[in-house]
Short mmCIF file of C-alpha atoms in Angstrom, two decimals:
data_model
loop_
_atom_site.label_atom_id
_atom_site.label_comp_id
_atom_site.label_asym_id
_atom_site.label_seq_id
_atom_site.Cartn_x
_atom_site.Cartn_y
_atom_site.Cartn_z
CA MET Q 1 11.49 14.73 56.61
CA ARG Q 2 13.63 17.70 57.57
CA GLN Q 3 14.96 19.67 54.63
CA PRO Q 4 18.52 21.07 54.42
CA ALA Q 5 18.79 24.68 55.56
CA ASP Q 6 20.06 25.73 52.12
CA ALA Q 7 17.20 24.05 50.21
CA LEU Q 8 15.38 26.16 47.64
CA ARG Q 9 11.80 26.62 48.79
CA ILE Q 10 9.51 25.98 45.81
CA GLY Q 11 5.72 26.27 45.81
CA VAL Q 12 3.50 24.63 43.20
CA LEU Q 13 -0.14 25.59 42.62
CA ASN Q 14 -1.49 22.36 41.16
CA LEU Q 15 -4.44 23.14 38.88
CA MET Q 16 -4.28 20.06 36.66
CA HIS Q 17 -7.10 17.51 36.54
CA ASP Q 18 -4.70 14.58 37.14
CA LYS Q 19 -3.38 16.06 40.37
CA LEU Q 20 -1.53 13.02 41.70
CA ASP Q 21 0.22 12.40 38.37
CA THR Q 22 1.07 16.10 38.13
CA ARG Q 23 2.48 16.08 41.64
CA ALA Q 24 4.65 13.06 40.81
CA ARG Q 25 5.90 14.69 37.62
CA PHE Q 26 6.98 17.93 39.28
CA LEU Q 27 8.59 16.09 42.17
CA ARG Q 28 10.59 14.07 39.66
CA VAL Q 29 11.77 16.98 37.53
CA LEU Q 30 12.54 19.27 40.49
CA GLU Q 31 14.14 16.75 42.84
CA GLY Q 32 16.20 15.05 40.15
CA GLN Q 33 18.55 17.94 39.34
CA GLY Q 34 21.15 17.58 42.11
CA ILE Q 35 19.94 20.77 43.81
CA ASN Q 36 18.38 20.74 47.29
CA VAL Q 37 14.71 21.68 47.06
CA ALA Q 38 11.81 21.76 49.50
CA ILE Q 39 8.56 21.55 47.54
CA THR Q 40 5.09 22.47 48.81
CA PHE Q 41 1.97 21.87 46.73
CA TYR Q 42 -1.04 24.16 47.05
CA TYR Q 43 -4.65 24.28 45.88
CA PRO Q 44 -6.85 27.39 45.40
CA LYS Q 45 -9.28 27.67 48.32
CA ASP Q 46 -11.98 29.31 46.20
CA HIS Q 47 -12.09 26.28 43.91
CA TYR Q 48 -13.54 24.24 46.78
CA LYS Q 49 -15.74 26.93 48.32
CA GLY Q 50 -18.94 25.37 49.60
CA ARG Q 51 -17.75 21.79 49.13
CA SER Q 52 -15.28 19.39 50.65
CA VAL Q 53 -11.70 19.23 49.44
CA PRO Q 54 -11.14 15.79 47.86
CA PRO Q 55 -9.07 13.51 50.14
CA GLU Q 56 -6.32 13.04 47.53
CA VAL Q 57 -5.98 16.83 47.30
CA ALA Q 58 -6.09 17.48 51.05
CA LYS Q 59 -3.50 14.76 51.69
CA TYR Q 60 -0.83 16.08 49.33
CA ALA Q 61 -1.50 19.82 49.09
CA ARG Q 62 -2.13 22.81 51.32
CA PRO Q 63 -4.66 25.64 50.91
CA LEU Q 64 -3.04 28.60 49.20
CA GLU Q 65 -1.83 31.08 51.83
CA LEU Q 66 -0.01 34.20 50.66
CA ALA Q 67 1.71 34.56 54.03
CA GLU Q 68 3.55 31.34 53.18
CA VAL Q 69 4.04 32.13 49.50
CA LYS Q 70 5.93 35.37 50.12
CA LYS Q 71 8.64 33.41 51.97
CA LEU Q 72 9.36 31.10 49.03
CA ASP Q 73 12.24 31.27 46.56
CA GLY Q 74 10.32 30.08 43.52
CA PHE Q 75 6.75 29.33 42.52
CA ILE Q 76 5.13 27.29 39.74
CA VAL Q 77 1.56 27.64 38.50
CA THR Q 78 0.70 24.54 36.50
CA GLY Q 79 -1.49 24.19 33.48
CA ALA Q 80 -5.23 23.56 33.79
CA PRO Q 81 -7.89 22.15 31.43
CA LEU Q 82 -9.48 25.58 31.09
CA GLU Q 83 -8.22 26.88 27.74
CA ARG Q 84 -11.70 26.93 26.20
CA LEU Q 85 -13.13 29.10 28.99
CA SER Q 86 -12.71 32.85 29.22
CA PHE Q 87 -10.58 34.08 32.11
CA THR Q 88 -13.67 35.71 33.68
CA GLU Q 89 -15.37 32.30 33.94
CA ILE Q 90 -12.70 30.88 36.27
CA THR Q 91 -14.21 30.57 39.75
CA TYR Q 92 -10.94 31.25 41.56
CA SER Q 93 -9.66 34.05 39.31
CA ASP Q 94 -9.60 36.62 42.15
CA GLU Q 95 -7.50 34.29 44.30
CA LEU Q 96 -5.19 33.66 41.35
CA HIS Q 97 -4.76 37.39 40.77
CA GLU Q 98 -3.91 37.91 44.44
CA LEU Q 99 -1.25 35.22 44.06
CA PHE Q 100 0.18 36.89 40.94
CA SER Q 101 0.33 40.22 42.74
CA CYS Q 102 2.08 38.66 45.75
CA LEU Q 103 4.68 36.93 43.58
CA GLU Q 104 5.40 40.20 41.77
CA LYS Q 105 5.57 42.25 44.97
CA TYR Q 106 8.09 39.96 46.65
CA GLN Q 107 10.06 39.28 43.45
CA ILE Q 108 9.72 35.53 43.73
CA GLU Q 109 10.96 33.57 40.73
CA GLN Q 110 7.87 32.51 38.80
CA LEU Q 111 7.28 29.70 36.30
CA TYR Q 112 3.87 29.64 34.63
CA VAL Q 113 3.03 26.53 32.58
CA CYS Q 114 0.55 26.24 29.66
CA TRP Q 115 -2.83 27.64 30.83
CA GLY Q 116 -1.05 29.13 33.85
CA ALA Q 117 1.16 31.03 31.39
CA MET Q 118 -1.88 32.28 29.47
CA ALA Q 119 -3.57 33.52 32.65
CA ALA Q 120 -0.42 35.23 33.95
CA LEU Q 121 0.39 36.93 30.63
CA ASN Q 122 -3.17 38.23 30.50
CA TYR Q 123 -3.02 39.54 34.07
CA PHE Q 124 0.41 41.17 33.89
CA TYR Q 125 0.50 42.35 30.26
CA GLY Q 126 -3.02 42.15 28.83
CA ILE Q 127 -2.07 39.45 26.32
CA GLU Q 128 -5.11 37.65 24.89
CA LYS Q 129 -5.51 33.96 24.17
CA TYR Q 130 -7.48 32.45 21.30
CA LEU Q 131 -8.93 29.03 20.55
CA LEU Q 132 -7.12 26.85 18.05
CA ALA Q 133 -8.94 25.20 15.16
CA GLN Q 134 -7.55 21.90 16.45
CA LYS Q 135 -5.70 20.96 19.61
CA VAL Q 136 -1.92 21.19 19.28
CA PHE Q 137 -1.04 17.79 20.63
CA GLY Q 138 2.29 16.07 20.27
CA VAL Q 139 6.07 16.40 20.29
CA TYR Q 140 7.60 18.97 17.94
CA PRO Q 141 10.94 20.68 17.25
CA GLN Q 142 11.40 24.10 18.88
CA GLU Q 143 13.09 27.10 17.28
CA ILE Q 144 15.32 29.23 19.54
CA LEU Q 145 14.72 32.91 18.76
CA ALA Q 146 16.71 34.70 21.47
CA PRO Q 147 19.43 33.88 24.01
CA SER Q 148 18.02 32.50 27.27
CA LYS Q 149 19.69 31.15 30.39
CA LEU Q 150 16.81 28.68 30.65
CA LEU Q 151 17.71 27.12 27.29
CA TYR Q 152 21.41 26.79 28.07
CA GLY Q 153 22.72 23.50 26.68
CA LEU Q 154 19.89 23.08 24.17
CA LYS Q 155 20.32 23.35 20.42
CA ASP Q 156 17.90 24.73 17.85
CA GLY Q 157 15.38 22.03 16.96
CA PHE Q 158 15.21 20.39 20.40
CA LEU Q 159 11.99 18.44 20.98
CA ALA Q 160 9.22 19.30 23.44
CA PRO Q 161 5.60 18.19 24.08
CA HIS Q 162 2.57 20.46 23.60
CA ALA Q 163 -1.03 19.73 24.60
CA ARG Q 164 -3.58 22.55 24.51
CA TYR Q 165 -6.68 23.89 22.77
CA ALA Q 166 -5.62 27.54 22.84
CA ASP Q 167 -2.59 29.75 22.32
CA ILE Q 168 -1.65 33.35 23.07
CA ASP Q 169 -1.42 36.21 20.61
CA LEU Q 170 2.27 36.31 19.70
CA ALA Q 171 1.76 39.55 17.76
CA GLN Q 172 0.65 41.21 21.00
CA VAL Q 173 3.62 39.73 22.84
CA SER Q 174 6.07 41.07 20.26
CA GLN Q 175 4.71 44.59 20.84
CA ARG Q 176 5.51 44.50 24.54
CA ARG Q 177 9.09 45.65 25.13
CA GLU Q 178 9.07 44.05 28.57
CA LEU Q 179 8.74 40.59 27.04
CA GLN Q 180 11.05 38.37 25.01
CA ILE Q 181 9.90 35.48 22.83
CA SER Q 182 12.77 33.09 23.51
CA ALA Q 183 11.51 30.12 21.48
CA ASN Q 184 8.53 28.96 19.44
CA SER Q 185 7.39 25.57 18.24
CA SER Q 186 7.85 24.48 14.63
CA THR Q 187 4.03 24.44 14.53
CA GLY Q 188 4.03 28.23 14.97
CA HIS Q 189 2.78 28.10 18.55
CA ALA Q 190 4.39 29.63 21.64
CA PHE Q 191 7.03 27.72 23.59
CA LEU Q 192 8.91 30.10 25.90
CA ILE Q 193 8.33 33.77 26.74
CA GLU Q 194 10.31 35.63 29.40
CA ALA Q 195 9.97 38.97 31.12
CA LYS Q 196 13.19 40.91 30.57
CA LYS Q 197 13.35 42.50 34.02
CA ALA Q 198 10.67 40.80 36.12
CA HIS Q 199 11.10 37.32 37.60
CA GLN Q 200 8.59 35.73 35.24
CA THR Q 201 8.87 32.77 32.86
CA PHE Q 202 5.99 31.62 30.67
CA LEU Q 203 6.37 28.04 29.40
CA PHE Q 204 3.73 26.75 26.99
CA SER Q 205 5.06 23.22 26.67
CA HIS Q 206 4.27 20.55 29.25
CA LEU Q 207 7.97 19.84 29.71
CA GLU Q 208 7.19 18.15 33.02
CA TYR Q 209 5.38 15.32 31.17
CA GLY Q 210 6.85 11.84 31.37
CA ARG Q 211 7.01 9.16 28.72
CA GLN Q 212 3.34 8.10 28.81
CA ALA Q 213 1.69 11.43 29.70
CA LEU Q 214 0.49 12.42 26.22
CA GLU Q 215 -1.07 9.02 25.56
CA LYS Q 216 -2.74 9.06 29.00
CA GLU Q 217 -4.15 12.51 28.23
CA TYR Q 218 -5.62 11.21 24.98
CA GLN Q 219 -7.20 8.21 26.72
CA ARG Q 220 -8.73 10.50 29.39
CA GLU Q 221 -10.33 12.63 26.72
CA VAL Q 222 -11.70 9.58 24.89
CA ALA Q 223 -13.20 8.34 28.15
CA ALA Q 224 -14.69 11.75 28.95
CA TYR Q 225 -16.06 12.38 25.45
CA PRO Q 226 -16.73 8.96 23.84
CA ASP Q 227 -19.16 10.46 21.32
CA GLN Q 228 -16.36 12.72 20.03
CA LYS Q 229 -13.66 10.05 19.76
CA ALA Q 230 -13.47 10.34 15.98
CA HIS Q 231 -12.71 14.06 16.29
CA LEU Q 232 -10.17 13.88 19.12
CA ALA Q 233 -6.60 14.26 17.95
CA ARG Q 234 -4.05 11.61 18.85
CA PRO Q 235 -0.62 12.90 19.92
CA THR Q 236 1.85 13.39 17.08
CA TYR Q 237 5.44 12.33 17.69
CA ALA Q 238 8.25 13.99 15.79
CA SER Q 239 10.49 11.09 16.77
CA GLN Q 240 9.28 7.58 17.50
CA VAL Q 241 12.60 6.31 18.89
CA PRO Q 242 13.01 7.05 21.67
CA ARG Q 243 9.39 7.95 22.56
CA PHE Q 244 10.60 10.09 25.49
CA SER Q 245 12.43 12.36 23.06
CA TRP Q 246 12.11 15.49 25.20
CA GLY Q 247 13.95 14.01 28.17
CA LYS Q 248 17.10 16.09 27.61
CA ALA Q 249 15.13 19.32 27.21
CA GLN Q 250 13.19 18.53 30.37
CA GLN Q 251 16.31 17.88 32.41
CA LEU Q 252 18.20 20.94 31.20
CA PHE Q 253 15.29 23.38 31.43
CA PHE Q 254 14.36 22.57 35.04
CA LYS Q 255 17.99 22.42 36.12
CA ASN Q 256 18.58 25.82 34.51
CA TRP Q 257 15.50 27.25 36.24
CA LEU Q 258 16.57 25.99 39.66
CA THR Q 259 20.14 27.20 39.07
CA LEU Q 260 18.76 30.65 38.21
CA ILE Q 261 16.81 30.72 41.48
CA ALA Q 262 19.87 29.59 43.47
CA THR Q 263 22.06 32.26 41.85
CA ARG Q 264 19.57 35.04 42.52
CA LYS Q 265 19.00 33.85 46.09
CA LYS Q 266 22.75 33.91 46.74
CA ALA Q 267 22.98 37.41 45.31
CA LYS Q 268 20.14 38.60 47.56
CA ASN Q 269 21.85 37.13 50.62
CA VAL Q 270 25.10 38.91 49.73
CA ILE Q 271 23.25 42.23 49.50
CA LYS Q 272 21.52 41.62 52.86
CA ASN Q 273 24.81 40.82 54.58
#
């Protein structure tokens, strides 16, 4: 299908284990904001080195090519189930670093989600991650700590889902003048960190998740580790009614992010002309 000439070109590096569900989620949250977007999904080539790309991946995603990436208006690096591994253990870390460098060089608007945010903060600013005593897993209120265009329309205490086994060192973040901690979770974990001058946003919540995503994640873990079922945390919901209590935050955040890209793209075009 031919995209409108004024569509925002968004790339998504899909690193999640449930790739088809993740693709559907990002299509929904990006295409449902009343802003023309053209979305391309990518996979890291090094992840499949020496083996065939799974058909469901090859059908819906393209191999990561920096020559294409540098022409985009915005780029998302998703989360990945890799929090318990060190960054040096990631098989495609070199390819990921080349992507980060390309996005920085061409000043493409960047959104890093969950593990993607941990990896990018470590690469750009040397921020370390650490393992949590127990997985942070559920829907919690968020505390707004600084003004942010991405949180426009949201009030202190808005709800958002978290699902991860690690977090980043917020004390290190606070020492970096280039970074702003825009919001944290009521659990004390990171929610949103922004670079003050670079085009970088680090989101630690899976705001793209739909109504059933947390429960599906729990069931996947139970199936993968049946002997550990008694020790696997179930998602905690701050509000039972409605269950999809982060819907407003999801809608506003992604609309604000796309609006930011559109505004900056327009400004660039004015300068060029």
